[in-house]
mmCIF file with all atom_site columns, C-alpha atoms in Angstrom:
data_model
loop_
_atom_site.group_PDB
_atom_site.id
_atom_site.type_symbol
_atom_site.label_atom_id
_atom_site.label_alt_id
_atom_site.label_comp_id
_atom_site.label_asym_id
_atom_site.label_entity_id
_atom_site.label_seq_id
_atom_site.pdbx_PDB_ins_code
_atom_site.Cartn_x
_atom_site.Cartn_y
_atom_site.Cartn_z
_atom_site.occupancy
_atom_site.B_iso_or_equiv
_atom_site.pdbx_formal_charge
_atom_site.auth_seq_id
_atom_site.auth_comp_id
_atom_site.auth_asym_id
_atom_site.auth_atom_id
_atom_site.pdbx_PDB_model_num
ATOM 1   C CA . MET A 1 1   ? 70.199 96.765  148.285 1.00 60.00 ? 241 MET A CA 1
ATOM 2   C CA . SER A 1 2   ? 69.394 100.339 149.073 1.00 69.00 ? 242 SER A CA 1
ATOM 3   C CA . ARG A 1 3   ? 66.058 101.730 148.973 1.00 69.00 ? 243 ARG A CA 1
ATOM 4   C CA . THR A 1 4   ? 66.659 103.649 145.679 1.00 67.00 ? 244 THR A CA 1
ATOM 5   C CA . SER A 1 5   ? 67.724 100.463 143.870 1.00 64.00 ? 245 SER A CA 1
ATOM 6   C CA . MET A 1 6   ? 64.708 98.477  145.235 1.00 65.00 ? 246 MET A CA 1
ATOM 7   C CA . LEU A 1 7   ? 62.344 101.606 143.780 1.00 63.00 ? 247 LEU A CA 1
ATOM 8   C CA . PHE A 1 8   ? 64.194 101.583 140.609 1.00 61.00 ? 248 PHE A CA 1
ATOM 9   C CA . VAL A 1 9   ? 63.836 97.812  140.231 1.00 63.00 ? 249 VAL A CA 1
ATOM 10  C CA . ALA A 1 10  ? 59.859 98.146  141.283 1.00 65.00 ? 250 ALA A CA 1
ATOM 11  C CA . VAL A 1 11  ? 59.287 100.887 138.631 1.00 66.00 ? 251 VAL A CA 1
ATOM 12  C CA . LEU A 1 12  ? 61.125 98.846  135.813 1.00 63.00 ? 252 LEU A CA 1
ATOM 13  C CA . LEU A 1 13  ? 59.885 95.033  136.680 1.00 60.00 ? 253 LEU A CA 1
ATOM 14  C CA . PRO A 1 14  ? 56.481 95.598  134.919 1.00 61.00 ? 254 PRO A CA 1
ATOM 15  C CA . PHE A 1 15  ? 58.467 96.009  131.489 1.00 59.00 ? 255 PHE A CA 1
ATOM 16  C CA . ILE A 1 16  ? 59.901 92.698  131.878 1.00 58.00 ? 256 ILE A CA 1
ATOM 17  C CA . VAL A 1 17  ? 56.882 90.979  131.377 1.00 55.00 ? 257 VAL A CA 1
ATOM 18  C CA . LEU A 1 18  ? 55.577 93.073  128.343 1.00 56.00 ? 258 LEU A CA 1
ATOM 19  C CA . ALA A 1 19  ? 56.683 91.773  125.171 1.00 54.00 ? 259 ALA A CA 1
ATOM 20  C CA . GLN A 1 20  ? 55.781 91.937  121.372 1.00 55.00 ? 260 GLN A CA 1
ATOM 21  C CA . GLU A 1 21  ? 54.351 88.860  119.819 1.00 61.00 ? 261 GLU A CA 1
ATOM 22  C CA . ALA A 1 22  ? 57.264 86.857  118.049 1.00 58.00 ? 262 ALA A CA 1
ATOM 23  C CA . ASN A 1 23  ? 57.404 87.482  114.186 1.00 56.00 ? 263 ASN A CA 1
ATOM 24  C CA . LYS A 1 24  ? 57.511 83.977  112.485 1.00 57.00 ? 264 LYS A CA 1
ATOM 25  C CA . THR A 1 25  ? 59.343 85.519  109.463 1.00 55.00 ? 265 THR A CA 1
ATOM 26  C CA . ALA A 1 26  ? 62.321 87.951  108.840 1.00 54.00 ? 266 ALA A CA 1
ATOM 27  C CA . ASP A 1 27  ? 62.749 90.714  111.578 1.00 51.00 ? 267 ASP A CA 1
ATOM 28  C CA . TYR A 1 28  ? 63.146 93.771  109.722 1.00 53.00 ? 268 TYR A CA 1
ATOM 29  C CA . GLU A 1 29  ? 60.326 95.907  110.434 1.00 67.00 ? 269 GLU A CA 1
ATOM 30  C CA . SER A 1 30  ? 60.650 99.616  111.246 1.00 77.00 ? 270 SER A CA 1
ATOM 31  C CA . GLY A 1 31  ? 59.246 100.980 114.205 1.00 83.00 ? 271 GLY A CA 1
ATOM 32  C CA . LYS A 1 32  ? 59.566 97.631  116.462 1.00 85.00 ? 272 LYS A CA 1
ATOM 33  C CA . LEU A 1 33  ? 60.135 98.412  119.884 1.00 89.00 ? 273 LEU A CA 1
ATOM 34  C CA . GLN A 1 34  ? 62.211 96.096  122.561 1.00 90.00 ? 274 GLN A CA 1
ATOM 35  C CA . LEU A 1 35  ? 62.482 96.926  126.075 1.00 94.00 ? 275 LEU A CA 1
ATOM 36  C CA . GLY A 1 36  ? 64.725 95.568  128.696 1.00 95.00 ? 276 GLY A CA 1
ATOM 37  C CA . MET A 1 37  ? 66.570 95.932  132.163 1.00 95.00 ? 277 MET A CA 1
ATOM 38  C CA . ARG A 1 38  ? 70.354 96.056  132.487 1.00 93.00 ? 278 ARG A CA 1
ATOM 39  C CA . THR A 1 39  ? 72.678 94.734  135.485 1.00 93.00 ? 279 THR A CA 1
ATOM 40  C CA . VAL A 1 40  ? 75.807 96.856  135.407 1.00 90.00 ? 280 VAL A CA 1
ATOM 41  C CA . VAL A 1 41  ? 79.383 96.374  136.842 1.00 90.00 ? 281 VAL A CA 1
ATOM 42  C CA . SER A 1 42  ? 81.388 99.705  136.667 1.00 85.00 ? 282 SER A CA 1
ATOM 43  C CA . ALA A 1 43  ? 85.211 98.977  136.694 1.00 80.00 ? 283 ALA A CA 1
ATOM 44  C CA . PHE A 1 44  ? 86.014 102.357 135.386 1.00 71.00 ? 284 PHE A CA 1
ATOM 45  C CA . SER A 1 45  ? 87.320 103.893 138.498 1.00 68.00 ? 285 SER A CA 1
ATOM 46  C CA . ASP A 1 46  ? 90.783 104.911 138.697 1.00 66.00 ? 286 ASP A CA 1
ATOM 47  C CA . SER A 1 47  ? 90.934 103.189 142.141 1.00 72.00 ? 287 SER A CA 1
ATOM 48  C CA . LYS A 1 48  ? 90.415 99.616  143.244 1.00 82.00 ? 288 LYS A CA 1
ATOM 49  C CA . TYR A 1 49  ? 86.517 100.114 143.966 1.00 86.00 ? 289 TYR A CA 1
ATOM 50  C CA . THR A 1 50  ? 84.028 98.666  141.718 1.00 88.00 ? 290 THR A CA 1
ATOM 51  C CA . GLY A 1 51  ? 80.328 99.854  141.406 1.00 90.00 ? 291 GLY A CA 1
ATOM 52  C CA . PHE A 1 52  ? 77.229 98.094  140.728 1.00 93.00 ? 292 PHE A CA 1
ATOM 53  C CA . GLY A 1 53  ? 73.831 99.034  139.621 1.00 94.00 ? 293 GLY A CA 1
ATOM 54  C CA . LEU A 1 54  ? 70.801 98.865  137.445 1.00 95.00 ? 294 LEU A CA 1
ATOM 55  C CA . GLY A 1 55  ? 69.336 100.183 134.386 1.00 95.00 ? 295 GLY A CA 1
ATOM 56  C CA . GLY A 1 56  ? 67.070 100.030 131.676 1.00 96.00 ? 296 GLY A CA 1
ATOM 57  C CA . GLN A 1 57  ? 67.231 99.898  127.996 1.00 96.00 ? 297 GLN A CA 1
ATOM 58  C CA . PHE A 1 58  ? 65.010 100.163 124.758 1.00 95.00 ? 298 PHE A CA 1
ATOM 59  C CA . ARG A 1 59  ? 65.838 99.516  121.074 1.00 93.00 ? 299 ARG A CA 1
ATOM 60  C CA . LEU A 1 60  ? 63.945 101.294 118.141 1.00 94.00 ? 300 LEU A CA 1
ATOM 61  C CA . LYS A 1 61  ? 64.369 100.023 114.969 1.00 90.00 ? 301 LYS A CA 1
ATOM 62  C CA . LEU A 1 62  ? 64.141 102.603 112.214 1.00 90.00 ? 302 LEU A CA 1
ATOM 63  C CA . GLY A 1 63  ? 64.602 100.587 109.134 1.00 85.00 ? 303 GLY A CA 1
ATOM 64  C CA . SER A 1 64  ? 65.515 97.386  107.622 1.00 81.00 ? 304 SER A CA 1
ATOM 65  C CA . ARG A 1 65  ? 69.530 97.960  108.161 1.00 86.00 ? 305 ARG A CA 1
ATOM 66  C CA . LEU A 1 66  ? 69.407 100.421 110.937 1.00 90.00 ? 306 LEU A CA 1
ATOM 67  C CA . ASN A 1 67  ? 68.542 100.077 114.876 1.00 91.00 ? 307 ASN A CA 1
ATOM 68  C CA . THR A 1 68  ? 69.141 102.492 117.739 1.00 95.00 ? 308 THR A CA 1
ATOM 69  C CA . GLU A 1 69  ? 69.550 101.594 121.441 1.00 95.00 ? 309 GLU A CA 1
ATOM 70  C CA . TRP A 1 70  ? 69.042 103.878 124.402 1.00 96.00 ? 310 TRP A CA 1
ATOM 71  C CA . PHE A 1 71  ? 69.904 103.288 127.980 1.00 96.00 ? 311 PHE A CA 1
ATOM 72  C CA . ALA A 1 72  ? 70.176 104.524 131.493 1.00 96.00 ? 312 ALA A CA 1
ATOM 73  C CA . ASP A 1 73  ? 72.004 103.170 134.585 1.00 95.00 ? 313 ASP A CA 1
ATOM 74  C CA . TYR A 1 74  ? 72.076 103.970 138.115 1.00 95.00 ? 314 TYR A CA 1
ATOM 75  C CA . ILE A 1 75  ? 75.424 102.850 139.927 1.00 93.00 ? 315 ILE A CA 1
ATOM 76  C CA . THR A 1 76  ? 76.438 102.972 143.410 1.00 91.00 ? 316 THR A CA 1
ATOM 77  C CA . THR A 1 77  ? 79.962 102.528 144.636 1.00 89.00 ? 317 THR A CA 1
ATOM 78  C CA . ASN A 1 78  ? 81.233 101.976 148.263 1.00 88.00 ? 318 ASN A CA 1
ATOM 79  C CA . VAL A 1 79  ? 84.751 103.328 148.757 1.00 86.00 ? 319 VAL A CA 1
ATOM 80  C CA . ASP A 1 80  ? 86.342 101.623 151.663 1.00 84.00 ? 320 ASP A CA 1
ATOM 81  C CA . ASP A 1 81  ? 83.187 102.641 154.164 1.00 84.00 ? 321 ASP A CA 1
ATOM 82  C CA . TYR A 1 82  ? 84.647 106.331 153.944 1.00 87.00 ? 322 TYR A CA 1
ATOM 83  C CA . ALA A 1 83  ? 81.998 107.578 150.930 1.00 87.00 ? 323 ALA A CA 1
ATOM 84  C CA . ASN A 1 84  ? 79.588 106.320 148.626 1.00 87.00 ? 324 ASN A CA 1
ATOM 85  C CA . ARG A 1 85  ? 79.555 107.330 145.113 1.00 88.00 ? 325 ARG A CA 1
ATOM 86  C CA . THR A 1 86  ? 76.643 107.442 142.975 1.00 91.00 ? 326 THR A CA 1
ATOM 87  C CA . ASP A 1 87  ? 76.637 107.746 139.203 1.00 91.00 ? 327 ASP A CA 1
ATOM 88  C CA . LEU A 1 88  ? 74.076 108.121 136.518 1.00 94.00 ? 328 LEU A CA 1
ATOM 89  C CA . HIS A 1 89  ? 75.144 106.793 133.053 1.00 92.00 ? 329 HIS A CA 1
ATOM 90  C CA . VAL A 1 90  ? 73.028 107.477 130.195 1.00 95.00 ? 330 VAL A CA 1
ATOM 91  C CA . GLY A 1 91  ? 73.757 106.877 126.374 1.00 96.00 ? 331 GLY A CA 1
ATOM 92  C CA . TRP A 1 92  ? 72.703 105.670 122.955 1.00 97.00 ? 332 TRP A CA 1
ATOM 93  C CA . ALA A 1 93  ? 73.889 103.838 119.998 1.00 97.00 ? 333 ALA A CA 1
ATOM 94  C CA . VAL A 1 94  ? 73.055 103.033 116.420 1.00 96.00 ? 334 VAL A CA 1
ATOM 95  C CA . GLN A 1 95  ? 73.386 100.022 114.755 1.00 93.00 ? 335 GLN A CA 1
ATOM 96  C CA . TYR A 1 96  ? 73.907 99.460  111.122 1.00 92.00 ? 336 TYR A CA 1
ATOM 97  C CA . TYR A 1 97  ? 73.598 95.976  109.388 1.00 87.00 ? 337 TYR A CA 1
ATOM 98  C CA . PRO A 1 98  ? 75.998 96.175  106.313 1.00 89.00 ? 338 PRO A CA 1
ATOM 99  C CA . PHE A 1 99  ? 75.396 92.626  104.881 1.00 83.00 ? 339 PHE A CA 1
ATOM 100 C CA . ASN A 1 100 ? 71.957 90.986  106.250 1.00 67.00 ? 340 ASN A CA 1
ATOM 101 C CA . LYS A 1 101 ? 68.890 92.878  106.513 1.00 65.00 ? 341 LYS A CA 1
ATOM 102 C CA . ASP A 1 102 ? 66.964 89.603  107.398 1.00 67.00 ? 342 ASP A CA 1
ATOM 103 C CA . ILE A 1 103 ? 67.388 88.966  111.107 1.00 66.00 ? 343 ILE A CA 1
ATOM 104 C CA . LYS A 1 104 ? 66.674 85.594  111.709 1.00 71.00 ? 344 LYS A CA 1
ATOM 105 C CA . LYS A 1 105 ? 67.022 83.545  115.247 1.00 76.00 ? 345 LYS A CA 1
ATOM 106 C CA . GLY A 1 106 ? 69.997 81.580  115.131 1.00 81.00 ? 346 GLY A CA 1
ATOM 107 C CA . LYS A 1 107 ? 71.995 83.339  112.260 1.00 82.00 ? 347 LYS A CA 1
ATOM 108 C CA . ILE A 1 108 ? 74.821 85.516  113.045 1.00 84.00 ? 348 ILE A CA 1
ATOM 109 C CA . THR A 1 109 ? 74.292 89.015  111.933 1.00 82.00 ? 349 THR A CA 1
ATOM 110 C CA . PRO A 1 110 ? 77.320 91.355  111.795 1.00 88.00 ? 350 PRO A CA 1
ATOM 111 C CA . TYR A 1 111 ? 76.714 94.882  112.566 1.00 89.00 ? 351 TYR A CA 1
ATOM 112 C CA . ILE A 1 112 ? 78.712 98.383  113.148 1.00 94.00 ? 352 ILE A CA 1
ATOM 113 C CA . GLU A 1 113 ? 78.146 100.233 116.129 1.00 95.00 ? 353 GLU A CA 1
ATOM 114 C CA . ALA A 1 114 ? 78.388 103.969 116.944 1.00 97.00 ? 354 ALA A CA 1
ATOM 115 C CA . GLY A 1 115 ? 77.333 105.685 119.996 1.00 97.00 ? 355 GLY A CA 1
ATOM 116 C CA . HIS A 1 116 ? 77.957 107.927 123.217 1.00 95.00 ? 356 HIS A CA 1
ATOM 117 C CA . CYS A 1 117 ? 77.091 107.879 126.627 1.00 92.00 ? 357 CYS A CA 1
ATOM 118 C CA . PHE A 1 118 ? 77.287 110.603 129.540 1.00 93.00 ? 358 PHE A CA 1
ATOM 119 C CA . ASP A 1 119 ? 77.964 110.332 133.190 1.00 89.00 ? 359 ASP A CA 1
ATOM 120 C CA . TRP A 1 120 ? 76.803 112.542 136.217 1.00 91.00 ? 360 TRP A CA 1
ATOM 121 C CA . THR A 1 121 ? 78.803 111.589 139.490 1.00 85.00 ? 361 THR A CA 1
#
């Protein structure tokens, strides 16, 4: 693991232990914030090389049927020991829950999602 990746993990590690108190009833509060970390496998190269990385994300609920997700990833790819490729991947998505506004643990809640992402290589 590179020094940059280790630094990235060290900065985001405290967010793993922070959490909001669990809601005993339906999960539909506006303004609810969820934080998380991501591990990334990038297979979107036009060659056989696969990249691996780390990232962070957060979700911010805007209403009982509307949720947003924001993320950023740092991905590195070794190209046959000739070169190293580094990608920064950022994006967002919006989830709309058309059927169930009461999201409960153990219950399947379908949603419609739309979003976009940007890459810098």
